[in-house]
């Protein structure tokens, strides 16, 4: 008997510290940790104690005695990792280097962004006595892609935010400034005036471009927008994607593509029980889509999606997953790594033509690249070409466009080829990588390449848009350890203005600032709205409604004004 790690694994490695026998790998100090799809438990070493399950923030670790039928493949998947990566005799997990204990205060740090990358930084900082943190986000709600990116039918993944709770002492040292845009309401220099340091952890909010003709036709939509639309992001509530056609084409085959494909063909009745935005559920109820084609420019062995997400796709009721991969058998024979072999074996077990034309289907098409998106005044189809994949001198396998082309008819093309960061005024930015240039989280000047005093970065805007939520935990540890080391070495400037002046400045510039209490009020209102219909929450999708919900209740407002007047 053993424990196994299943689909929701967030890779944040919290479970490692709990394991008394070191049976969870890869660990952050092992070379394949950065690229691992998930963590795995070695069944031969596990002593079935369950300590790791108690520490898992997303409930991904289960005893092999209580697996659901959908989780049945996971014991073999966990064991397969160790066929290629046996635990070395005498191996011992080295704990992460101890964090700097600063022992003197105050240290005031601003964090720009309120997604998981930002919260992991806040958690590290507030674990130090006397450190004060102010967190800013341009939206009136926190949690970034946990709220506006994670698929609504993945509620366990969203539980990761339950860790971002502070005790009374930490809360007193933490200020939340939502609905405040850095660069618009408050600038970089002003943040530096009020803090010893600023950490930029604002993620990657926009999309990469295909750079092909027709990319901007109506009906060609970036995945970043489509995902934000169904997740109730207030800026994309009006997107209104065209779901009138029979087929949707998605370009790119990462996990975001799989999320979107799954949601488009899932029974909207089931989605109505999630926190998906009301407008998206209504649009999916009206949808005519029967088929989603996902295009991967390279072969199946190079698919960007992970095996757990593919497995979940194959377990959808009433939906067939069809594989169109010309070289699948050869790729399976050549595969040298257990993770790729497992993924290819799962793909090889799926049909290569739709078994029942009456059912909805997702077609995973490989070695195919879009050349042009066509249509008179909106999308009518996409011209695609086959590709051949070959490794370059640098060892990277790249797709070369072949000579067979065809048109796939569709009214909706979703471009899901990765996220991209954007620049903030006053902060260095690398246009090529779409990231803030840095060395281990210390932001460096674009021209001189020297570290900028007191400026740091973490998360996707630091390292690019890859990795799952938990990857940001170790990323935050690195950034914060360097920030604290700089503070101890007297390398940080002393703030010119008092911390208390910051709240006044921000409120003057943005009277509709939403603080921690305001967010708690929005959260309560959304949860109680959802509870009425058995949903986890019913999201506000309009900024004005969020700001209104954040205002103190009229009775409390009256009590506050009486109290203020009587002072
Ligand atoms: P991704 O994993 O980087 O996938 C991007 C896809 O776009 C790849 O198939 C890539 O192909 C393709 N692509 C890039 N440029 C292209 C071009 N010019 N033409 C055609 N295809 C192109 O990105 P993502 O799906 O946005 O995911 C971002 C991160 O979030 C990933 O780390 C992902 O695992 C994570 N995520 C995880 C979950 C989950 O765990 N459930 C859910 C969502 C997202 P090549 O491989 O050939 O470059």
Coordinates of C-alpha atoms and ligand atoms in Angstrom, one line a residue:
X1 CA 0.0 0.0 0.0
X2 CA 1.2 3.5 -0.8
X3 CA 0.2 7.0 -1.4
X4 CA 0.1 8.4 -5.0
X5 CA 0.1 11.9 -6.5
X6 CA -2.8 12.6 -8.8
X7 CA -4.0 15.1 -11.4
X8 CA -4.1 18.3 -9.3
X9 CA -0.4 18.3 -8.3
X10 CA 0.7 21.9 -8.2
X11 CA 4.5 21.2 -7.9
X12 CA 4.9 23.5 -5.0
X13 CA 6.9 20.8 -3.1
X14 CA 5.2 21.4 0.3
X15 CA 4.8 17.7 0.6
X16 CA 8.5 17.0 0.5
X17 CA 9.2 18.5 4.0
X18 CA 6.5 16.2 5.4
X19 CA 7.8 12.9 4.0
X20 CA 9.9 11.0 6.6
X21 CA 11.5 8.7 4.0
X22 CA 12.2 11.0 1.0
X23 CA 10.0 9.1 -1.4
X24 CA 8.7 12.1 -3.3
X25 CA 10.6 13.2 -6.4
X26 CA 11.9 15.2 -8.3
X27 CA 13.0 17.5 -5.5
X28 CA 13.8 21.1 -6.1
X29 CA 17.5 20.2 -5.9
X30 CA 17.3 17.6 -8.6
X31 CA 17.9 18.6 -12.2
X32 CA 14.5 17.6 -13.7
X33 CA 12.4 19.4 -11.1
X34 CA 12.1 22.5 -13.4
X35 CA 10.6 20.5 -16.2
X36 CA 8.6 17.9 -14.3
X37 CA 4.9 17.6 -15.2
X38 CA 4.2 16.7 -11.6
X39 CA 5.8 15.1 -8.5
X40 CA 5.7 11.3 -8.0
X41 CA 5.8 9.0 -5.0
X42 CA 8.0 5.9 -5.2
X43 CA 5.7 3.0 -4.2
X44 CA 8.8 0.9 -3.2
X45 CA 9.9 3.5 -0.6
X46 CA 6.6 5.0 0.6
X47 CA 5.7 3.8 4.1
X48 CA 2.0 4.6 3.7
X49 CA 2.1 7.1 6.6
X50 CA 0.0 9.8 4.7
X51 CA 2.0 12.7 6.2
X52 CA 2.4 14.2 2.7
X53 CA -1.4 14.1 2.0
X54 CA -2.0 16.4 5.1
X55 CA 0.4 18.9 3.7
X56 CA -0.7 19.0 0.0
X57 CA -2.4 22.3 -0.6
X58 CA -4.5 21.0 -3.5
X59 CA -5.6 17.6 -2.2
X60 CA -3.7 15.8 -4.9
X61 CA -2.2 13.0 -2.7
X62 CA -4.4 10.0 -2.1
X63 CA -4.0 6.5 -0.6
X64 CA -4.0 3.9 -3.4
X65 CA -6.9 2.3 -1.4
X66 CA -9.3 5.1 -2.1
X67 CA -8.7 6.1 -5.7
X68 CA -11.7 6.9 -7.9
X69 CA -11.9 5.1 -11.2
X70 CA -10.6 8.2 -12.9
X71 CA -7.5 8.1 -10.7
X72 CA -6.8 4.4 -11.3
X73 CA -3.9 5.1 -13.8
X74 CA -1.9 7.2 -11.3
X75 CA -0.2 4.4 -9.3
X76 CA 1.4 3.1 -12.5
X77 CA 2.2 6.7 -13.6
X78 CA 3.9 7.4 -10.2
X79 CA 5.9 4.1 -10.4
X80 CA 6.9 4.7 -14.0
X81 CA 8.9 7.8 -13.0
X82 CA 11.2 5.7 -10.8
X83 CA 11.9 3.2 -13.7
X84 CA 13.9 6.0 -15.3
X85 CA 14.9 7.9 -12.1
X86 CA 15.7 5.3 -9.4
X87 CA 16.4 6.8 -6.0
X88 CA 20.1 6.6 -5.4
X89 CA 21.3 4.5 -2.4
X90 CA 22.1 6.8 0.5
X91 CA 20.1 9.6 -1.1
X92 CA 19.0 12.3 1.3
X93 CA 16.9 15.3 0.6
X94 CA 18.8 18.5 1.3
X95 CA 16.5 21.0 2.9
X96 CA 16.2 24.3 1.1
X97 CA 18.9 26.6 2.4
X98 CA 17.6 28.4 5.6
X99 CA 16.1 31.7 4.9
X100 CA 17.9 34.8 6.0
X101 CA 16.6 35.8 9.4
X102 CA 16.8 39.5 9.4
X103 CA 16.3 40.1 13.1
X104 CA 15.9 43.9 12.7
X105 CA 13.1 45.9 11.3
X106 CA 11.3 47.7 9.9
X107 CA 11.7 46.5 6.3
X108 CA 8.9 47.7 4.1
X109 CA 8.3 46.0 0.7
X110 CA 5.8 46.7 -2.0
X111 CA 4.6 43.8 -4.2
X112 CA 3.1 44.7 -7.6
X113 CA 0.6 42.0 -8.6
X114 CA -1.8 39.9 -6.4
X115 CA -1.5 36.5 -8.2
X116 CA 0.1 33.4 -6.6
X117 CA 3.7 34.7 -7.4
X118 CA 2.9 37.8 -5.4
X119 CA 1.3 35.9 -2.5
X120 CA 4.2 33.4 -2.2
X121 CA 6.5 36.5 -1.9
X122 CA 4.3 38.0 0.8
X123 CA 4.2 34.7 2.7
X124 CA 8.0 34.6 2.7
X125 CA 8.4 38.2 3.8
X126 CA 5.7 38.2 6.5
X127 CA 7.3 35.0 8.0
X128 CA 10.1 37.4 9.1
X129 CA 9.3 39.4 12.2
X130 CA 8.7 43.1 11.7
X131 CA 8.6 43.1 7.8
X132 CA 5.7 45.1 6.4
X133 CA 4.2 44.4 3.0
X134 CA 1.9 46.4 0.7
X135 CA 0.4 44.5 -2.3
X136 CA -1.1 46.2 -5.3
X137 CA -3.3 44.9 -8.1
X138 CA -5.1 46.8 -10.9
X139 CA -8.2 44.5 -10.5
X140 CA -10.6 44.9 -7.5
X141 CA -10.0 41.2 -6.7
X142 CA -6.8 39.3 -5.8
X143 CA -5.4 35.9 -6.9
X144 CA -4.6 36.6 -10.6
X145 CA -4.7 33.5 -12.7
X146 CA -6.1 31.3 -9.9
X147 CA -9.3 33.4 -10.3
X148 CA -9.0 34.3 -14.0
X149 CA -7.0 31.4 -15.5
X150 CA -7.6 28.1 -13.7
X151 CA -10.4 26.3 -15.4
X152 CA -13.8 26.5 -13.5
X153 CA -14.1 22.7 -13.5
X154 CA -10.8 22.4 -11.5
X155 CA -11.9 23.7 -8.1
X156 CA -9.3 21.7 -6.2
X157 CA -6.5 23.6 -8.0
X158 CA -8.0 26.8 -6.7
X159 CA -7.6 25.6 -3.1
X160 CA -4.0 26.7 -3.4
X161 CA -5.1 30.2 -2.2
X162 CA -6.2 28.7 1.2
X163 CA -2.5 28.9 2.1
X164 CA -2.4 32.6 1.6
X165 CA -3.9 33.4 5.0
X166 CA -2.0 35.4 7.6
X167 CA -2.2 35.4 11.4
X168 CA -3.2 38.4 13.3
X169 CA 0.3 39.8 13.7
X170 CA 1.1 39.2 10.0
X171 CA -2.2 40.8 8.9
X172 CA -1.4 43.9 10.9
X173 CA 1.8 44.2 8.8
X174 CA 0.0 43.6 5.5
X175 CA -1.8 46.2 3.3
X176 CA -3.8 45.2 0.3
X177 CA -4.4 47.9 -2.4
X178 CA -6.7 46.5 -5.1
X179 CA -8.2 48.4 -8.0
X180 CA -5.0 50.4 -8.0
X181 CA -2.9 50.4 -11.1
X182 CA 0.9 50.9 -10.7
X183 CA 1.9 53.2 -13.6
X184 CA -1.4 55.0 -13.5
X185 CA -2.5 55.7 -9.9
X186 CA 1.0 55.3 -8.4
X187 CA 4.4 55.2 -10.0
X188 CA 7.6 53.2 -9.5
X189 CA 9.4 56.2 -7.9
X190 CA 6.6 56.7 -5.5
X191 CA 6.6 53.1 -4.4
X192 CA 10.4 53.4 -3.8
X193 CA 9.8 56.6 -1.8
X194 CA 7.6 54.6 0.7
X195 CA 9.4 51.2 0.7
X196 CA 12.9 49.8 1.0
X197 CA 12.2 47.6 -2.0
X198 CA 9.6 46.7 -4.7
X199 CA 9.0 43.3 -6.1
X200 CA 7.3 43.2 -9.5
X201 CA 5.2 40.0 -9.7
X202 CA 2.5 41.0 -12.1
X203 CA 2.6 38.0 -14.3
X204 CA 2.1 37.8 -18.1
X205 CA -1.3 39.1 -19.0
X206 CA -1.2 39.3 -22.8
X207 CA -0.7 36.8 -25.7
X208 CA 2.1 35.9 -28.1
X209 CA 1.5 36.6 -31.8
X210 CA 1.4 34.0 -34.6
X211 CA 2.4 36.8 -37.1
X212 CA 0.3 35.3 -39.9
X213 CA -2.3 37.0 -42.3
X214 CA -5.8 37.1 -40.9
X215 CA -4.7 36.9 -37.2
X216 CA -6.7 40.0 -36.4
X217 CA -10.0 39.1 -38.2
X218 CA -13.1 39.0 -36.0
X219 CA -13.4 35.3 -34.9
X220 CA -9.6 35.0 -34.3
X221 CA -9.2 35.2 -30.5
X222 CA -6.3 35.0 -28.1
X223 CA -6.5 32.2 -25.5
X224 CA -5.7 34.8 -22.8
X225 CA -8.9 36.6 -23.7
X226 CA -11.1 33.5 -24.1
X227 CA -10.0 32.1 -20.8
X228 CA -10.5 35.5 -19.1
X229 CA -14.0 35.7 -20.6
X230 CA -15.2 32.4 -19.3
X231 CA -13.6 33.1 -15.9
X232 CA -15.4 36.4 -15.5
X233 CA -12.5 38.8 -15.9
X234 CA -14.3 42.2 -15.9
X235 CA -12.2 43.5 -18.9
X236 CA -13.3 40.6 -21.2
X237 CA -17.0 40.0 -20.1
X238 CA -18.1 41.4 -23.5
X239 CA -15.8 39.2 -25.7
X240 CA -18.8 37.2 -27.1
X241 CA -16.8 34.5 -29.0
X242 CA -18.5 33.0 -32.1
X243 CA -19.8 29.6 -31.0
X244 CA -22.3 29.4 -33.9
X245 CA -20.1 27.1 -36.1
X246 CA -19.8 23.3 -35.8
X247 CA -16.0 23.4 -35.4
X248 CA -13.5 25.4 -33.3
X249 CA -9.8 25.3 -34.1
X250 CA -7.2 25.9 -31.4
X251 CA -3.6 26.6 -32.3
X252 CA -1.0 25.3 -29.8
X253 CA -1.4 22.2 -27.6
X254 CA -0.4 23.3 -24.1
X255 CA -2.6 22.7 -21.0
X256 CA -4.4 26.0 -21.7
X257 CA -5.6 24.6 -25.1
X258 CA -6.8 21.4 -23.4
X259 CA -8.7 23.4 -20.7
X260 CA -10.5 25.5 -23.4
X261 CA -11.3 22.4 -25.6
X262 CA -12.7 20.5 -22.6
X263 CA -14.9 23.4 -21.5
X264 CA -16.2 24.1 -25.0
X265 CA -17.5 20.5 -25.3
X266 CA -18.5 19.8 -21.7
X267 CA -22.2 19.7 -20.9
X268 CA -23.1 23.3 -19.9
X269 CA -25.4 21.9 -17.3
X270 CA -22.3 20.6 -15.4
X271 CA -20.5 24.0 -15.8
X272 CA -23.5 25.8 -14.4
X273 CA -22.5 24.2 -11.0
X274 CA -19.0 25.8 -11.1
X275 CA -17.8 29.3 -10.7
X276 CA -17.7 29.9 -14.5
X277 CA -19.1 33.3 -15.4
X278 CA -22.9 33.3 -16.0
X279 CA -22.4 34.9 -19.5
X280 CA -20.1 32.0 -20.5
X281 CA -22.4 29.3 -19.3
X282 CA -25.3 31.0 -21.2
X283 CA -23.2 31.2 -24.4
X284 CA -22.1 27.6 -24.1
X285 CA -25.8 26.6 -23.8
X286 CA -26.4 28.3 -27.1
X287 CA -23.3 26.9 -28.7
X288 CA -23.4 24.7 -31.9
X289 CA -19.8 23.4 -31.5
X290 CA -19.5 19.7 -31.9
X291 CA -15.8 19.4 -32.8
X292 CA -12.6 21.1 -31.4
X293 CA -9.4 20.6 -33.5
X294 CA -6.2 21.3 -31.5
X295 CA -3.1 21.9 -33.7
X296 CA 0.4 21.0 -32.5
X297 CA 3.2 22.2 -34.8
X298 CA 5.5 19.4 -33.7
X299 CA 4.9 15.7 -33.2
X300 CA 3.1 13.9 -30.4
X301 CA 6.4 13.4 -28.4
X302 CA 6.8 17.2 -28.3
X303 CA 3.2 17.9 -27.1
X304 CA 3.1 20.7 -24.6
X305 CA 0.2 19.3 -22.6
X306 CA 0.9 17.2 -19.6
X307 CA -0.2 13.5 -19.2
X308 CA -2.6 14.1 -16.3
X309 CA -4.5 16.8 -18.3
X310 CA -4.6 14.4 -21.4
X311 CA -5.9 11.6 -19.1
X312 CA -8.6 13.9 -17.8
X313 CA -9.6 14.7 -21.4
X314 CA -10.0 11.1 -22.2
X315 CA -12.3 10.6 -19.2
X316 CA -14.9 13.1 -20.3
X317 CA -18.3 11.6 -20.6
X318 CA -20.0 11.9 -24.0
X319 CA -16.8 13.3 -25.8
X320 CA -14.4 11.3 -27.9
X321 CA -10.7 12.2 -28.1
X322 CA -9.3 11.4 -31.6
X323 CA -5.6 11.4 -32.4
X324 CA -4.2 12.5 -35.8
X325 CA -0.4 11.9 -35.4
X326 CA 1.3 10.6 -38.6
X327 CA 4.4 9.3 -36.8
X328 CA 3.0 8.1 -33.5
X329 CA 4.2 4.5 -33.7
X330 CA 7.8 5.5 -34.6
X331 CA 7.7 8.2 -31.8
X332 CA 6.6 5.6 -29.3
X333 CA 9.4 3.2 -30.3
X334 CA 12.0 6.0 -30.1
X335 CA 10.8 7.5 -26.7
X336 CA 13.5 7.2 -24.1
X337 CA 11.9 8.9 -21.2
X338 CA 9.1 7.4 -19.0
X339 CA 7.0 10.6 -19.0
X340 CA 7.0 10.9 -22.8
X341 CA 6.5 7.2 -23.2
X342 CA 3.5 7.2 -20.9
X343 CA 2.0 10.2 -22.8
X344 CA 2.6 8.5 -26.2
X345 CA 1.2 5.2 -25.0
X346 CA -2.0 7.0 -23.8
X347 CA -2.3 8.8 -27.2
X348 CA -1.7 5.5 -29.0
X349 CA -4.6 3.9 -27.1
X350 CA -7.0 6.5 -28.6
X351 CA -8.9 6.2 -31.9
X352 CA -7.6 7.9 -35.0
X353 CA -11.0 8.5 -36.5
X354 CA -14.2 9.6 -34.7
X355 CA -15.8 6.4 -33.6
X356 CA -19.3 8.0 -33.4
X357 CA -20.0 11.0 -35.6
X358 CA -23.0 11.8 -33.5
X359 CA -20.9 12.5 -30.4
X360 CA -18.8 15.6 -29.7
X361 CA -15.1 15.2 -30.3
X362 CA -11.7 16.7 -29.6
X363 CA -9.1 16.0 -32.4
X364 CA -5.5 16.2 -31.3
X365 CA -3.8 16.9 -34.6
X366 CA 0.0 16.9 -34.6
X367 CA 2.7 18.1 -37.1
X368 CA 0.4 20.8 -38.4
X369 CA 1.0 24.5 -38.5
X370 CA -1.4 27.4 -39.5
X371 CA -0.2 29.5 -42.5
X372 CA -3.1 31.9 -42.8
X373 CA -6.5 32.7 -41.2
X374 CA -9.0 33.4 -44.1
X375 CA -12.4 35.0 -44.4
X376 CA -14.0 38.0 -46.2
X377 CA -14.7 40.1 -43.1
X378 CA -14.5 37.5 -40.4
X379 CA -12.9 34.1 -39.9
X380 CA -14.2 31.4 -42.3
X381 CA -11.3 29.0 -42.1
X382 CA -7.6 28.4 -41.4
X383 CA -5.0 27.3 -44.0
X384 CA -2.7 24.7 -42.5
X385 CA 0.4 22.9 -43.6
X386 CA 2.0 19.6 -42.5
X387 CA 5.4 19.9 -40.8
X388 CA 8.5 17.8 -40.4
X389 CA 10.3 17.9 -37.1
X390 CA 14.1 17.8 -36.8
X391 CA 16.6 18.6 -34.1
X392 CA 18.9 21.6 -34.8
X393 CA 22.6 21.8 -33.9
X394 CA 21.5 23.1 -30.5
X395 CA 19.5 19.9 -29.9
X396 CA 16.1 21.7 -30.0
X397 CA 13.5 19.9 -32.1
X398 CA 11.9 22.4 -34.5
X399 CA 9.0 22.1 -37.0
X400 CA 9.8 22.8 -40.7
X401 CA 6.8 23.6 -42.9
X402 CA 6.1 20.8 -45.4
X403 CA 4.4 21.1 -48.7
X404 CA 0.9 19.6 -48.0
X405 CA -1.7 22.3 -47.3
X406 CA -5.4 22.3 -46.7
X407 CA -8.2 24.6 -45.4
X408 CA -10.0 23.7 -42.2
X409 CA -13.4 25.4 -42.1
X410 CA -14.2 27.2 -38.9
X411 CA -15.8 30.4 -37.6
X412 CA -13.5 30.6 -34.5
X413 CA -9.8 30.2 -34.2
X414 CA -8.3 30.4 -30.7
X415 CA -4.6 31.2 -30.6
X416 CA -3.1 29.4 -27.6
X417 CA 0.6 29.7 -28.1
X418 CA 1.6 31.1 -24.8
X419 CA 1.3 34.2 -22.6
X420 CA 3.5 37.2 -22.8
X421 CA 4.5 39.8 -20.2
X422 CA 4.1 43.6 -20.7
X423 CA 6.2 46.6 -19.7
X424 CA 5.4 48.9 -16.7
X425 CA 6.5 52.5 -16.8
X426 CA 9.8 53.0 -15.1
X427 CA 10.7 49.3 -14.9
X428 CA 13.2 47.6 -17.2
X429 CA 11.7 45.2 -19.8
X430 CA 13.1 42.8 -22.3
X431 CA 11.0 42.9 -25.5
X432 CA 12.4 39.7 -26.8
X433 CA 11.5 37.5 -23.8
X434 CA 8.6 39.6 -22.5
X435 CA 10.1 39.5 -19.0
X436 CA 11.7 42.0 -16.6
X437 CA 15.5 41.4 -16.9
X438 CA 16.9 40.0 -13.7
X439 CA 19.5 37.9 -12.0
X440 CA 17.9 35.4 -9.6
X441 CA 15.1 38.0 -8.9
X442 CA 17.3 41.1 -8.7
X443 CA 16.2 43.4 -11.5
X444 CA 19.0 44.5 -13.7
X445 CA 19.3 47.7 -15.8
X446 CA 18.7 46.8 -19.5
X447 CA 21.7 48.7 -20.7
X448 CA 24.4 48.4 -18.0
X449 CA 23.2 44.9 -16.8
X450 CA 23.9 46.0 -13.2
X451 CA 21.3 45.3 -10.5
X452 CA 19.0 48.2 -9.7
X453 CA 19.0 49.0 -6.0
X454 CA 15.8 47.8 -4.3
X455 CA 14.0 46.4 -7.4
X456 CA 13.1 42.7 -7.6
X457 CA 10.9 40.4 -9.6
X458 CA 9.2 37.1 -9.2
X459 CA 6.8 34.7 -11.1
X460 CA 6.1 34.6 -14.8
X461 CA 7.3 38.2 -15.4
X462 CA 10.6 37.1 -13.9
X463 CA 11.2 33.8 -15.7
X464 CA 8.6 33.6 -18.5
X465 CA 5.2 31.9 -18.8
X466 CA 5.9 28.3 -17.9
X467 CA 5.4 26.1 -14.9
X468 CA 2.4 25.5 -12.7
X469 CA 1.2 27.5 -9.8
X470 CA 3.4 25.9 -7.2
X471 CA 6.5 26.6 -9.3
X472 CA 6.2 30.2 -8.1
X473 CA 6.8 29.1 -4.5
X474 CA 10.5 28.3 -5.1
X475 CA 10.8 31.3 -7.4
X476 CA 9.5 33.6 -4.6
X477 CA 11.9 32.0 -2.1
X478 CA 14.9 32.9 -4.4
X479 CA 13.8 36.5 -4.9
X480 CA 13.0 37.1 -1.3
X481 CA 16.2 35.5 0.0
X482 CA 18.2 37.9 -2.2
X483 CA 16.1 40.9 -1.1
X484 CA 16.7 40.0 2.6
X485 CA 20.4 39.5 2.0
X486 CA 20.6 43.0 0.3
X487 CA 18.7 44.5 3.3
X488 CA 21.1 42.9 5.8
X489 CA 24.1 44.1 3.7
X490 CA 22.7 47.7 3.9
X491 CA 22.3 47.7 0.1
X492 CA 18.7 49.0 0.2
X493 CA 17.7 52.7 0.3
X494 CA 15.9 54.0 3.3
X495 CA 12.3 55.1 2.4
X496 CA 11.9 58.9 2.3
X497 CA 8.2 58.9 3.3
X498 CA 6.4 57.2 6.3
X499 CA 4.5 54.0 5.6
X500 CA 1.2 55.6 6.8
X501 CA 1.5 58.3 4.1
X502 CA 1.1 55.6 1.4
X503 CA -2.5 54.8 2.2
X504 CA -3.4 58.6 2.0
X505 CA -1.6 59.0 -1.3
X506 CA -3.2 56.0 -2.9
X507 CA -6.7 56.9 -1.6
X508 CA -6.3 60.4 -3.0
X509 CA -5.4 59.0 -6.4
X510 CA -7.9 56.2 -6.4
X511 CA -10.9 56.7 -4.1
X512 CA -12.2 53.3 -5.1
X513 CA -9.3 51.4 -3.7
X514 CA -10.4 48.0 -2.4
X515 CA -8.6 46.9 0.7
X516 CA -8.6 43.5 2.5
X517 CA -11.9 44.2 4.2
X518 CA -13.4 45.3 0.8
X519 CA -12.2 42.1 -0.8
X520 CA -13.6 40.0 2.1
X521 CA -17.0 41.7 1.4
X522 CA -16.8 40.9 -2.3
X523 CA -15.8 37.3 -1.5
X524 CA -18.7 36.9 0.9
X525 CA -21.2 38.4 -1.6
X526 CA -19.9 36.1 -4.4
X527 CA -20.0 33.0 -2.1
X528 CA -23.5 33.7 -0.9
X529 CA -24.7 34.4 -4.4
X530 CA -23.3 31.0 -5.4
X531 CA -24.7 29.2 -2.4
X532 CA -28.2 30.0 -3.5
X533 CA -27.7 27.8 -6.6
X534 CA -25.2 25.2 -5.2
X535 CA -22.2 26.9 -6.8
X536 CA -18.9 27.7 -5.1
X537 CA -19.4 31.4 -6.0
X538 CA -21.2 33.6 -8.5
X539 CA -18.5 36.0 -9.7
X540 CA -19.0 39.7 -10.2
X541 CA -17.9 40.5 -13.8
X542 CA -18.3 44.2 -13.6
X543 CA -15.8 46.5 -11.8
X544 CA -18.4 49.0 -10.6
X545 CA -20.4 46.1 -9.0
X546 CA -17.3 44.8 -7.3
X547 CA -16.4 48.3 -5.9
X548 CA -20.0 48.7 -4.7
X549 CA -19.9 45.3 -3.0
X550 CA -16.6 46.2 -1.3
X551 CA -18.1 49.3 0.4
X552 CA -18.9 48.9 4.0
X553 CA -22.5 47.8 4.6
X554 CA -24.8 50.9 5.2
X555 CA -25.3 50.1 8.9
X556 CA -21.6 49.7 9.4
X557 CA -21.0 52.9 7.3
X558 CA -23.4 54.8 9.6
X559 CA -21.8 53.4 12.7
X560 CA -18.4 54.4 11.4
X561 CA -19.4 57.9 10.6
X562 CA -21.0 58.3 14.0
X563 CA -17.9 57.0 15.6
X564 CA -15.7 59.4 13.5
X565 CA -17.9 62.4 14.3
X566 CA -17.9 61.7 18.1
X567 CA -14.1 61.6 18.2
Ligands
LIG1 P1 2.6 26.2 -23.4 O1 2.5 25.1 -22.6 O2 3.9 26.9 -23.5 O3 2.1 25.8 -24.9 C1 2.2 26.6 -26.0 C2 1.9 25.9 -27.3 O4 1.9 26.8 -28.4 C3 2.9 24.8 -27.6 O5 2.2 23.7 -28.2 C4 3.8 25.5 -28.7 O6 4.4 24.6 -29.6 C5 2.7 26.3 -29.4 N1 3.3 27.4 -30.2 C6 4.1 28.4 -29.7 N2 4.4 29.2 -30.7 C7 3.8 28.8 -31.8 C8 3.7 29.2 -33.2 N3 4.3 30.3 -33.6 N4 2.9 28.5 -34.0 C9 2.3 27.4 -33.6 N5 2.3 26.9 -32.3 C10 3.1 27.6 -31.5 O7 1.6 27.4 -23.0 P2 0.1 27.4 -22.3 O8 -0.7 26.3 -22.8 O9 -0.3 28.8 -22.5 O10 0.5 27.1 -20.8 C11 1.4 28.0 -20.0 C12 1.8 27.3 -18.7 O11 0.7 27.2 -17.8 C13 2.4 25.9 -19.0 O12 3.5 25.7 -18.1 C14 1.2 25.0 -18.6 O13 1.6 23.7 -18.2 C15 0.6 25.8 -17.4 N6 -0.8 25.4 -17.2 C16 -1.1 24.4 -16.5 C17 -2.4 23.9 -16.3 C18 -2.6 22.7 -15.5 O14 -1.7 22.2 -14.9 N7 -3.8 22.2 -15.5 C19 -3.4 24.6 -17.0 C20 -3.1 25.7 -17.8 C21 -1.8 26.1 -17.9 P3 6.0 24.2 -29.3 O15 5.9 23.2 -28.2 O16 6.3 23.6 -30.6 O17 6.7 25.5 -29.0

